Amino acid sequence: MFRTLAMLRSLQSAHHTLEDARTTIQQACDYRWLKAELPHGAITATDIALPDGTPGLAITLAYPATPERRRGGRWPDDPAERERCRVEGAHACRAAGAPAYRTLESLSQGLAHGAVSVLTEAARFRYLLDRQALRLTWRRVEGLDPTLARRLGRRLAHGKTDGGGDGIFLLEIKVPGRAEQTSLDGAWLDRRVDRYRRIRPRPAGR
């Protein structure tokens, strides 16, 4: 544990508490989870804008709303009310099924991939969080737009057939950039986020 904290302190040249280290590792793990999930998604909107005015596109991932996933949030029992709810940010990843790595052992496991890598991926995830780029909603499968249903494909079908399935969770990721030359994989997401997080955003409307 102390070795892990020392490595993070030396990299950031600042005091790093245990909770800071846990948060950093968790954010890096969440970002890696997003990268692994991205190939299963579908582009559902182009020519959108992030809250700071950055142009972007929306990618949607589908997950069967199993009882285990539903326990990850306070979802109303009434379907109509449930469809009006949403979960934002890191909580959206957790509700979709991303694992939590908040034990002391996970700090060393995270740094096993390289401390610099952990800090970089945590910074990428914070970029998405700061721009309100992650949102999870619940939908009835039969009520989805047919075009969206076709794009989401096999995972959407699991919402009807998996044991305990009750509707579908849709995780929307807003990624900076245009739709041209889109490749739904982790390397593409890295390039998109790295490019725009180094550009000073212009105020919306300019």
XYZ file of N, CA and C in Angstrom:
618
model
N 0.828 -1.206 0.000
C 0.000 0.000 0.000
C 0.864 1.259 0.000
N 1.891 1.296 0.892
C 2.735 2.487 0.988
C 3.548 2.683 -0.287
N 3.960 1.572 -0.887
C 4.684 1.687 -2.152
C 3.793 2.288 -3.233
N 2.528 1.858 -3.249
C 1.568 2.391 -4.223
C 1.389 3.886 -4.054
N 1.186 4.327 -2.816
C 1.004 5.754 -2.549
C 2.254 6.542 -2.903
N 3.441 5.968 -2.607
C 4.686 6.659 -2.917
C 4.847 6.857 -4.417
N 4.457 5.856 -5.194
C 4.557 5.962 -6.651
C 3.639 7.057 -7.181
N 2.419 7.104 -6.648
C 1.481 8.132 -7.102
C 1.946 9.521 -6.692
N 2.495 9.643 -5.484
C 2.988 10.950 -5.028
C 4.132 11.429 -5.907
N 5.040 10.523 -6.243
C 6.190 10.915 -7.047
C 5.780 11.322 -8.449
N 4.733 10.698 -8.967
C 4.263 11.029 -10.312
C 3.538 12.365 -10.341
N 2.795 12.659 -9.308
C 1.989 13.871 -9.303
C 2.671 15.010 -8.559
N 3.810 14.736 -7.923
C 4.546 15.756 -7.180
C 3.645 16.468 -6.179
N 2.786 15.720 -5.520
C 1.866 16.300 -4.547
C 1.458 15.223 -3.559
N 0.948 15.655 -2.409
C 0.482 14.700 -1.417
C -0.731 13.962 -1.963
N -0.698 12.665 -1.819
C -1.786 11.854 -2.361
C -2.323 10.979 -1.247
N -3.509 11.234 -0.797
C -4.089 10.456 0.281
C -4.557 9.102 -0.231
N -4.873 8.233 0.700
C -5.371 6.915 0.327
C -6.651 7.022 -0.483
N -7.557 7.903 -0.085
C -8.817 8.063 -0.821
C -8.558 8.625 -2.212
N -7.590 9.548 -2.330
C -7.231 10.062 -3.655
C -6.743 8.930 -4.553
N -5.915 8.064 -3.991
C -5.368 6.951 -4.771
C -6.481 6.004 -5.198
N -7.384 5.710 -4.286
C -8.514 4.839 -4.630
C -9.334 5.440 -5.766
N -9.609 6.739 -5.670
C -10.407 7.402 -6.700
C -9.702 7.352 -8.047
N -8.403 7.592 -8.039
C -7.639 7.569 -9.278
C -7.673 6.191 -9.922
N -7.446 5.150 -9.112
C -7.479 3.786 -9.648
C -8.869 3.452 -10.171
N -9.910 3.849 -9.423
C -11.278 3.553 -9.854
C -11.584 4.226 -11.189
N -11.174 5.479 -11.350
C -11.435 6.190 -12.598
C -10.697 5.542 -13.761
N -9.467 5.109 -13.519
C -8.721 4.427 -14.579
C -9.393 3.113 -14.953
N -9.874 2.377 -13.947
C -10.561 1.114 -14.218
C -11.871 1.348 -14.964
N -12.600 2.386 -14.589
C -13.845 2.707 -15.287
C -13.579 3.048 -16.749
N -12.499 3.785 -16.990
C -12.186 4.156 -18.374
C -11.814 2.919 -19.180
N -11.033 2.019 -18.584
C -10.673 0.788 -19.288
C -11.911 -0.049 -19.582
N -12.852 -0.059 -18.638
C -14.094 -0.790 -18.862
C -14.853 -0.192 -20.041
N -14.925 1.134 -20.105
C -15.599 1.788 -21.230
C -14.948 1.411 -22.552
N -13.624 1.412 -22.576
C -12.918 1.078 -23.821
C -13.243 -0.349 -24.260
N -13.316 -1.272 -23.317
C -13.618 -2.655 -23.661
C -15.054 -2.818 -24.144
N -15.963 -1.989 -23.633
C -17.371 -2.079 -24.000
C -17.684 -1.387 -25.330
N -16.881 -0.435 -25.712
C -17.199 0.429 -26.859
C -17.505 -0.334 -28.147
N -16.778 -1.406 -28.488
C -17.099 -2.110 -29.746
C -18.511 -2.675 -29.803
N -19.177 -2.814 -28.658
C -20.543 -3.344 -28.634
C -21.595 -2.242 -28.812
N -21.154 -1.007 -28.941
C -22.082 0.103 -29.023
C -22.469 0.465 -30.448
N -23.307 1.471 -30.555
C -23.758 1.971 -31.854
C -23.811 3.492 -31.798
N -23.420 4.128 -32.891
C -23.527 5.585 -32.973
C -24.996 5.939 -33.126
N -25.513 6.712 -32.185
C -26.944 7.022 -32.196
C -27.227 8.502 -32.433
N -26.209 9.328 -32.454
C -26.411 10.743 -32.757
C -25.087 11.332 -33.218
N -25.151 12.158 -34.235
C -23.975 12.886 -34.711
C -24.276 14.376 -34.656
N -23.278 15.179 -34.739
C -23.473 16.627 -34.746
C -24.182 17.119 -33.484
N -23.746 16.619 -32.332
C -24.253 17.118 -31.057
C -23.188 18.026 -30.442
N -23.497 18.631 -29.318
C -22.536 19.478 -28.627
C -22.470 19.088 -27.164
N -21.262 19.012 -26.632
C -21.086 18.795 -25.215
C -21.414 20.097 -24.482
N -21.597 20.067 -23.158
C -22.011 21.274 -22.432
C -21.102 22.489 -22.631
N -19.803 22.265 -22.911
C -18.898 23.395 -23.102
C -18.833 23.857 -24.555
N -19.698 23.295 -25.405
C -19.732 23.698 -26.803
C -18.902 22.837 -27.723
N -18.140 21.892 -27.191
C -17.326 21.006 -28.017
C -18.217 20.130 -28.891
N -17.957 20.070 -30.201
C -18.762 19.196 -31.064
C -18.518 17.737 -30.715
N -19.533 16.910 -30.899
C -19.364 15.511 -30.541
C -20.392 14.606 -31.178
N -20.322 13.341 -30.827
C -21.293 12.353 -31.270
C -21.643 11.477 -30.083
N -22.787 10.807 -30.158
C -23.259 9.967 -29.056
C -23.183 8.501 -29.451
N -22.650 7.697 -28.543
C -22.569 6.255 -28.719
C -23.404 5.618 -27.619
N -24.231 4.643 -27.977
C -25.113 4.019 -27.002
C -24.791 2.538 -26.858
N -24.731 2.094 -25.606
C -24.528 0.685 -25.265
C -25.782 0.169 -24.566
N -26.125 -1.092 -24.790
C -27.327 -1.670 -24.199
C -26.958 -2.796 -23.243
N -27.692 -2.849 -22.109
C -27.467 -3.886 -21.102
C -28.811 -4.372 -20.575
N -29.015 -5.694 -20.495
C -30.263 -6.188 -19.903
C -30.405 -5.669 -18.472
N -31.579 -5.198 -18.124
C -31.819 -4.640 -16.782
C -32.129 -5.775 -15.811
N -31.120 -6.568 -15.518
C -31.279 -7.682 -14.596
C -31.498 -7.156 -13.176
N -32.027 -7.991 -12.288
C -32.212 -7.546 -10.900
C -30.921 -7.047 -10.260
N -29.788 -7.668 -10.586
C -28.513 -7.233 -10.017
C -28.185 -5.810 -10.437
N -28.384 -5.504 -11.725
C -28.104 -4.144 -12.197
C -29.110 -3.146 -11.632
N -30.351 -3.560 -11.510
C -31.361 -2.644 -10.969
C -31.091 -2.301 -9.513
N -30.456 -3.223 -8.798
C -30.125 -2.933 -7.404
C -29.024 -1.892 -7.291
N -28.370 -1.575 -8.409
C -27.332 -0.561 -8.382
C -27.861 0.857 -8.348
N -29.157 1.046 -8.345
C -29.751 2.382 -8.302
C -31.134 2.327 -7.687
N -31.673 3.474 -7.401
C -33.013 3.549 -6.809
C -34.043 3.735 -7.916
N -34.293 2.647 -8.632
C -35.210 2.710 -9.756
C -36.637 2.508 -9.272
N -37.565 3.377 -9.669
C -38.972 3.222 -9.253
C -39.564 1.924 -9.784
N -40.565 1.427 -9.112
C -41.235 0.200 -9.556
C -42.105 0.448 -10.790
N -42.684 1.622 -10.884
C -43.558 1.939 -12.010
C -42.727 2.175 -13.270
N -42.984 1.447 -14.357
C -42.182 1.595 -15.572
C -42.158 3.010 -16.134
N -43.302 3.691 -16.103
C -43.345 5.054 -16.645
C -42.433 5.986 -15.843
N -42.439 5.830 -14.535
C -41.564 6.648 -13.700
C -40.100 6.272 -13.925
N -39.856 4.986 -14.082
C -38.482 4.519 -14.282
C -37.887 5.101 -15.557
N -38.706 5.235 -16.602
C -38.199 5.771 -17.861
C -37.851 7.257 -17.767
N -38.363 7.924 -16.753
C -38.040 9.346 -16.590
C -36.783 9.566 -15.750
N -36.232 8.486 -15.201
C -35.037 8.600 -14.356
C -33.771 8.436 -15.199
N -32.679 8.916 -14.634
C -31.393 8.715 -15.280
C -30.285 8.757 -14.240
N -29.169 8.128 -14.585
C -28.000 8.100 -13.717
C -26.842 8.703 -14.501
N -26.095 9.583 -13.860
C -25.043 10.319 -14.559
C -23.652 9.890 -14.081
N -22.658 10.179 -14.917
C -21.264 10.070 -14.533
C -20.804 8.667 -14.198
N -19.895 8.573 -13.206
C -19.329 7.286 -12.829
C -20.413 6.336 -12.329
N -21.455 6.866 -11.713
C -22.549 6.022 -11.231
C -23.249 5.314 -12.398
N -23.228 5.942 -13.579
C -23.843 5.314 -14.747
C -23.074 4.053 -15.140
N -21.748 4.112 -15.064
C -20.945 2.924 -15.368
C -21.237 1.814 -14.370
N -21.327 2.178 -13.099
C -21.567 1.170 -12.066
C -22.944 0.536 -12.255
N -23.954 1.340 -12.566
C -25.293 0.804 -12.766
C -25.365 -0.090 -13.994
N -24.515 0.178 -14.986
C -24.497 -0.651 -16.189
C -23.776 -1.970 -15.968
N -23.014 -2.069 -14.873
C -22.336 -3.328 -14.571
C -20.836 -3.252 -14.459
N -20.258 -2.045 -14.530
C -18.807 -1.923 -14.385
C -18.398 -2.350 -12.984
N -17.347 -3.145 -12.863
C -16.916 -3.596 -11.530
C -16.272 -2.473 -10.736
N -16.359 -2.551 -9.437
C -15.738 -1.566 -8.550
C -14.416 -2.118 -8.039
N -13.384 -1.303 -8.108
C -12.067 -1.696 -7.620
C -11.667 -0.727 -6.514
N -12.229 -0.915 -5.336
C -11.975 0.025 -4.259
C -11.258 -0.616 -3.062
N -10.718 -1.791 -3.243
C -9.984 -2.420 -2.162
C -8.524 -1.995 -2.202
N -7.819 -2.168 -1.097
C -6.408 -1.821 -1.066
C -5.621 -2.644 -2.079
N -6.010 -3.903 -2.238
C -5.300 -4.750 -3.189
C -5.378 -4.196 -4.601
N -6.488 -3.535 -4.912
C -6.675 -3.029 -6.272
C -5.706 -1.919 -6.602
N -5.203 -1.209 -5.596
C -4.246 -0.146 -5.869
C -2.995 -0.725 -6.519
N -2.490 -1.788 -5.948
C -1.301 -2.435 -6.508
C -1.619 -3.082 -7.852
N -2.829 -3.654 -7.967
C -3.221 -4.265 -9.228
C -3.292 -3.220 -10.338
N -3.822 -2.052 -9.989
C -3.910 -0.993 -10.979
C -2.549 -0.521 -11.428
N -1.645 -0.357 -10.479
C -0.310 0.121 -10.824
C 0.520 -0.935 -11.528
N 0.090 -2.192 -11.466
C 0.803 -3.236 -12.187
C 0.782 -2.976 -13.685
N -0.241 -2.235 -14.146
C -0.330 -1.877 -15.566
C 0.562 -0.691 -15.904
N 1.177 -0.084 -14.897
C 2.011 1.091 -15.120
C 1.360 2.315 -14.516
N 2.070 2.956 -13.585
C 1.483 4.087 -12.878
C 1.149 5.235 -13.812
N 2.009 5.496 -14.777
C 1.740 6.580 -15.730
C 0.460 6.295 -16.493
N 0.275 5.043 -16.897
C -0.936 4.639 -17.611
C -2.177 4.873 -16.758
N -2.085 4.560 -15.460
C -3.218 4.749 -14.569
C -3.605 6.219 -14.499
N -2.629 7.087 -14.331
C -2.915 8.514 -14.227
C -3.482 9.065 -15.530
N -2.960 8.585 -16.658
C -3.454 9.050 -17.961
C -4.904 8.636 -18.174
N -5.215 7.387 -17.871
C -6.572 6.910 -18.108
C -7.556 7.523 -17.123
N -7.108 7.788 -15.902
C -7.972 8.491 -14.951
C -8.263 9.902 -15.442
N -7.266 10.571 -16.013
C -7.462 11.922 -16.540
C -8.435 11.901 -17.714
N -8.364 10.890 -18.554
C -9.308 10.768 -19.669
C -10.733 10.597 -19.150
N -10.886 9.770 -18.122
C -12.219 9.559 -17.568
C -12.752 10.842 -16.933
N -11.882 11.579 -16.239
C -12.315 12.848 -15.631
C -12.755 13.838 -16.700
N -12.117 13.792 -17.866
C -12.555 14.655 -18.966
C -14.015 14.358 -19.314
N -14.346 13.082 -19.422
C -15.731 12.702 -19.741
C -16.680 13.105 -18.616
N -16.242 12.921 -17.373
C -17.084 13.304 -16.240
C -17.341 14.805 -16.227
N -16.292 15.594 -16.450
C -16.416 17.052 -16.404
C -17.352 17.574 -17.485
N -17.485 16.835 -18.579
C -18.361 17.268 -19.670
C -19.684 16.533 -19.679
N -20.021 15.926 -18.550
C -21.326 15.269 -18.399
C -21.607 14.341 -19.576
N -20.602 13.533 -19.915
C -20.662 12.729 -21.129
C -21.231 11.330 -20.919
N -21.565 10.957 -19.681
C -22.043 9.604 -19.402
C -23.427 9.664 -18.773
N -24.375 8.946 -19.360
C -25.745 8.944 -18.833
C -26.386 7.587 -19.082
N -27.041 7.062 -18.043
C -27.716 5.775 -18.142
C -29.215 5.963 -17.943
N -30.011 5.341 -18.804
C -31.470 5.387 -18.691
C -32.026 3.973 -18.828
N -33.268 3.789 -18.382
C -33.958 2.511 -18.513
C -35.073 2.657 -19.545
N -35.233 1.630 -20.378
C -36.293 1.647 -21.386
C -36.949 0.279 -21.504
N -38.228 0.296 -21.865
C -38.911 -0.934 -22.225
C -38.479 -1.319 -23.633
N -38.073 -2.564 -23.809
C -37.548 -2.993 -25.098
C -38.567 -2.780 -26.208
N -39.813 -3.130 -25.929
C -40.839 -3.024 -26.976
C -41.146 -1.583 -27.351
N -40.735 -0.629 -26.531
C -41.016 0.773 -26.828
C -39.896 1.504 -27.542
N -38.780 0.805 -27.801
C -37.651 1.456 -28.451
C -37.931 1.716 -29.930
N -37.319 2.774 -30.431
C -37.389 3.053 -31.856
C -36.785 1.877 -32.625
N -37.456 1.382 -33.665
C -36.947 0.203 -34.392
C -35.535 0.391 -34.946
N -35.227 1.599 -35.408
C -33.888 1.848 -35.941
C -32.839 1.690 -34.857
N -33.121 2.246 -33.675
C -32.203 2.100 -32.554
C -32.080 0.642 -32.153
N -33.192 -0.076 -32.138
C -33.166 -1.484 -31.765
C -32.271 -2.289 -32.703
N -32.340 -2.006 -34.002
C -31.490 -2.726 -34.962
C -30.021 -2.398 -34.728
N -29.717 -1.150 -34.427
C -28.324 -0.767 -34.226
C -27.719 -1.422 -32.990
N -28.527 -1.586 -31.965
C -28.008 -2.155 -30.731
C -27.869 -3.672 -30.803
N -28.623 -4.303 -31.696
C -28.396 -5.689 -32.047
C -28.556 -6.703 -30.948
N -27.573 -7.629 -30.868
C -27.678 -8.821 -30.032
C -27.894 -8.513 -28.559
N -27.198 -7.518 -28.031
C -27.338 -7.220 -26.609
C -28.761 -6.781 -26.269
N -29.404 -6.117 -27.196
C -30.778 -5.688 -26.956
C -31.702 -6.892 -26.861
N -31.480 -7.882 -27.702
C -32.301 -9.083 -27.674
C -32.187 -9.794 -26.329
N -31.025 -9.685 -25.687
C -30.845 -10.338 -24.397
C -31.770 -9.743 -23.336
N -32.195 -8.497 -23.520
C -33.100 -7.888 -22.564
C -34.454 -8.572 -22.537
N -34.766 -9.322 -23.595
C -36.034 -10.048 -23.639
C -35.866 -11.494 -23.173
N -34.656 -12.048 -23.338
C -34.508 -13.483 -23.140
C -33.713 -13.860 -21.908
N -32.823 -12.992 -21.402
C -32.008 -13.362 -20.249
C -32.875 -13.573 -19.022
N -32.567 -14.588 -18.243
C -33.329 -14.838 -17.030
C -33.300 -13.629 -16.112
N -34.430 -13.192 -15.685
C -34.502 -12.057 -14.779
C -34.450 -10.716 -15.473
N -34.347 -10.702 -16.802
C -34.289 -9.441 -17.513
C -35.583 -8.661 -17.376
N -35.468 -7.366 -17.219
C -36.654 -6.510 -17.083
C -36.348 -5.198 -17.779
N -36.583 -5.162 -19.088
C -36.261 -3.968 -19.842
C -34.780 -3.907 -20.161
N -34.348 -2.715 -20.537
C -32.973 -2.541 -20.994
C -32.395 -1.254 -20.421
N -31.126 -1.294 -20.059
C -30.402 -0.092 -19.673
C -29.643 0.412 -20.886
N -29.726 1.700 -21.147
C -28.997 2.320 -22.238
C -27.961 3.271 -21.655
N -26.700 2.995 -21.930
C -25.608 3.858 -21.491
C -25.149 4.692 -22.671
N -25.343 6.001 -22.562
C -24.940 6.911 -23.632
C -23.613 7.571 -23.271
N -22.686 7.550 -24.227
C -21.380 8.188 -24.067
C -21.264 9.276 -25.122
N -21.045 10.503 -24.689
C -20.834 11.599 -25.622
C -19.332 11.785 -25.817
N -18.895 11.594 -27.047
C -17.469 11.634 -27.364
C -17.182 12.874 -28.207
N -16.138 13.641 -27.873
C -15.835 14.829 -28.664
C -15.360 14.456 -30.060
N -15.687 15.305 -31.037
C -15.249 15.070 -32.408
C -16.414 14.819 -33.344
N -16.098 14.707 -34.617
C -17.101 14.456 -35.647
C -17.199 12.970 -35.953
N -18.224 12.598 -36.699
C -18.484 11.191 -36.980
C -17.551 10.618 -38.044
N -16.845 11.475 -38.799
C -15.966 10.974 -39.839
C -14.841 10.130 -39.232
N -14.513 9.062 -39.914
C -13.418 8.175 -39.508
C -13.616 7.632 -38.093
N -14.838 7.275 -37.805
C -15.141 6.714 -36.492
C -14.808 5.220 -36.470
N -14.176 4.799 -35.399
C -13.876 3.389 -35.181
C -14.163 3.090 -33.724
N -15.183 2.311 -33.457
C -15.596 2.088 -32.082
C -14.671 1.087 -31.386
N -13.516 1.589 -30.981
C -12.588 0.770 -30.205
C -11.841 1.670 -29.234
N -11.085 1.055 -28.334
C -10.419 1.808 -27.289
C -9.396 2.793 -27.798
N -8.650 2.414 -28.820
C -7.627 3.313 -29.356
C -8.257 4.569 -29.944
N -9.391 4.404 -30.622
C -10.092 5.571 -31.176
C -10.569 6.481 -30.060
N -11.127 5.914 -28.992
C -11.591 6.734 -27.872
C -10.425 7.492 -27.244
N -9.288 6.827 -27.079
C -8.104 7.509 -26.548
C -7.745 8.728 -27.391
N -7.703 8.543 -28.704
C -7.319 9.643 -29.596
C -8.309 10.793 -29.521
N -9.603 10.475 -29.494
C -10.619 11.531 -29.434
C -10.505 12.335 -28.146
N -10.431 11.627 -27.030
C -10.389 12.315 -25.740
C -9.089 13.095 -25.578
N -7.953 12.488 -25.961
C -6.668 13.166 -25.792
C -6.592 14.433 -26.627
N -7.146 14.374 -27.823
C -7.091 15.564 -28.679
C -7.882 16.718 -28.082
N -9.097 16.441 -27.649
C -9.970 17.528 -27.210
C -9.720 17.969 -25.774
N -9.177 17.102 -24.947
C -8.931 17.549 -23.577
C -7.727 18.477 -23.502
N -6.978 18.563 -24.586
C -5.849 19.495 -24.631
C -6.206 20.793 -25.352
N -7.420 20.868 -25.861
C -7.883 22.085 -26.534
C -8.705 22.895 -25.550
N -8.393 24.141 -25.413
C -9.172 24.994 -24.513
C -10.566 25.169 -25.095
N -11.605 24.727 -24.390
C -12.969 24.798 -24.944
C -13.455 26.220 -25.090
N -14.205 26.447 -26.166
C -14.830 27.748 -26.364
C -16.206 27.766 -25.684
N -16.623 28.888 -25.162
C -17.953 28.973 -24.560
C -19.023 28.618 -25.562
N -20.074 27.953 -25.115
C -21.177 27.586 -25.998
C -21.759 28.823 -26.660
N -22.062 28.696 -27.961
C -22.670 29.804 -28.683
C -21.691 30.642 -29.482
N -20.392 30.372 -29.304
C -19.393 31.118 -30.079
C -18.834 30.295 -31.201
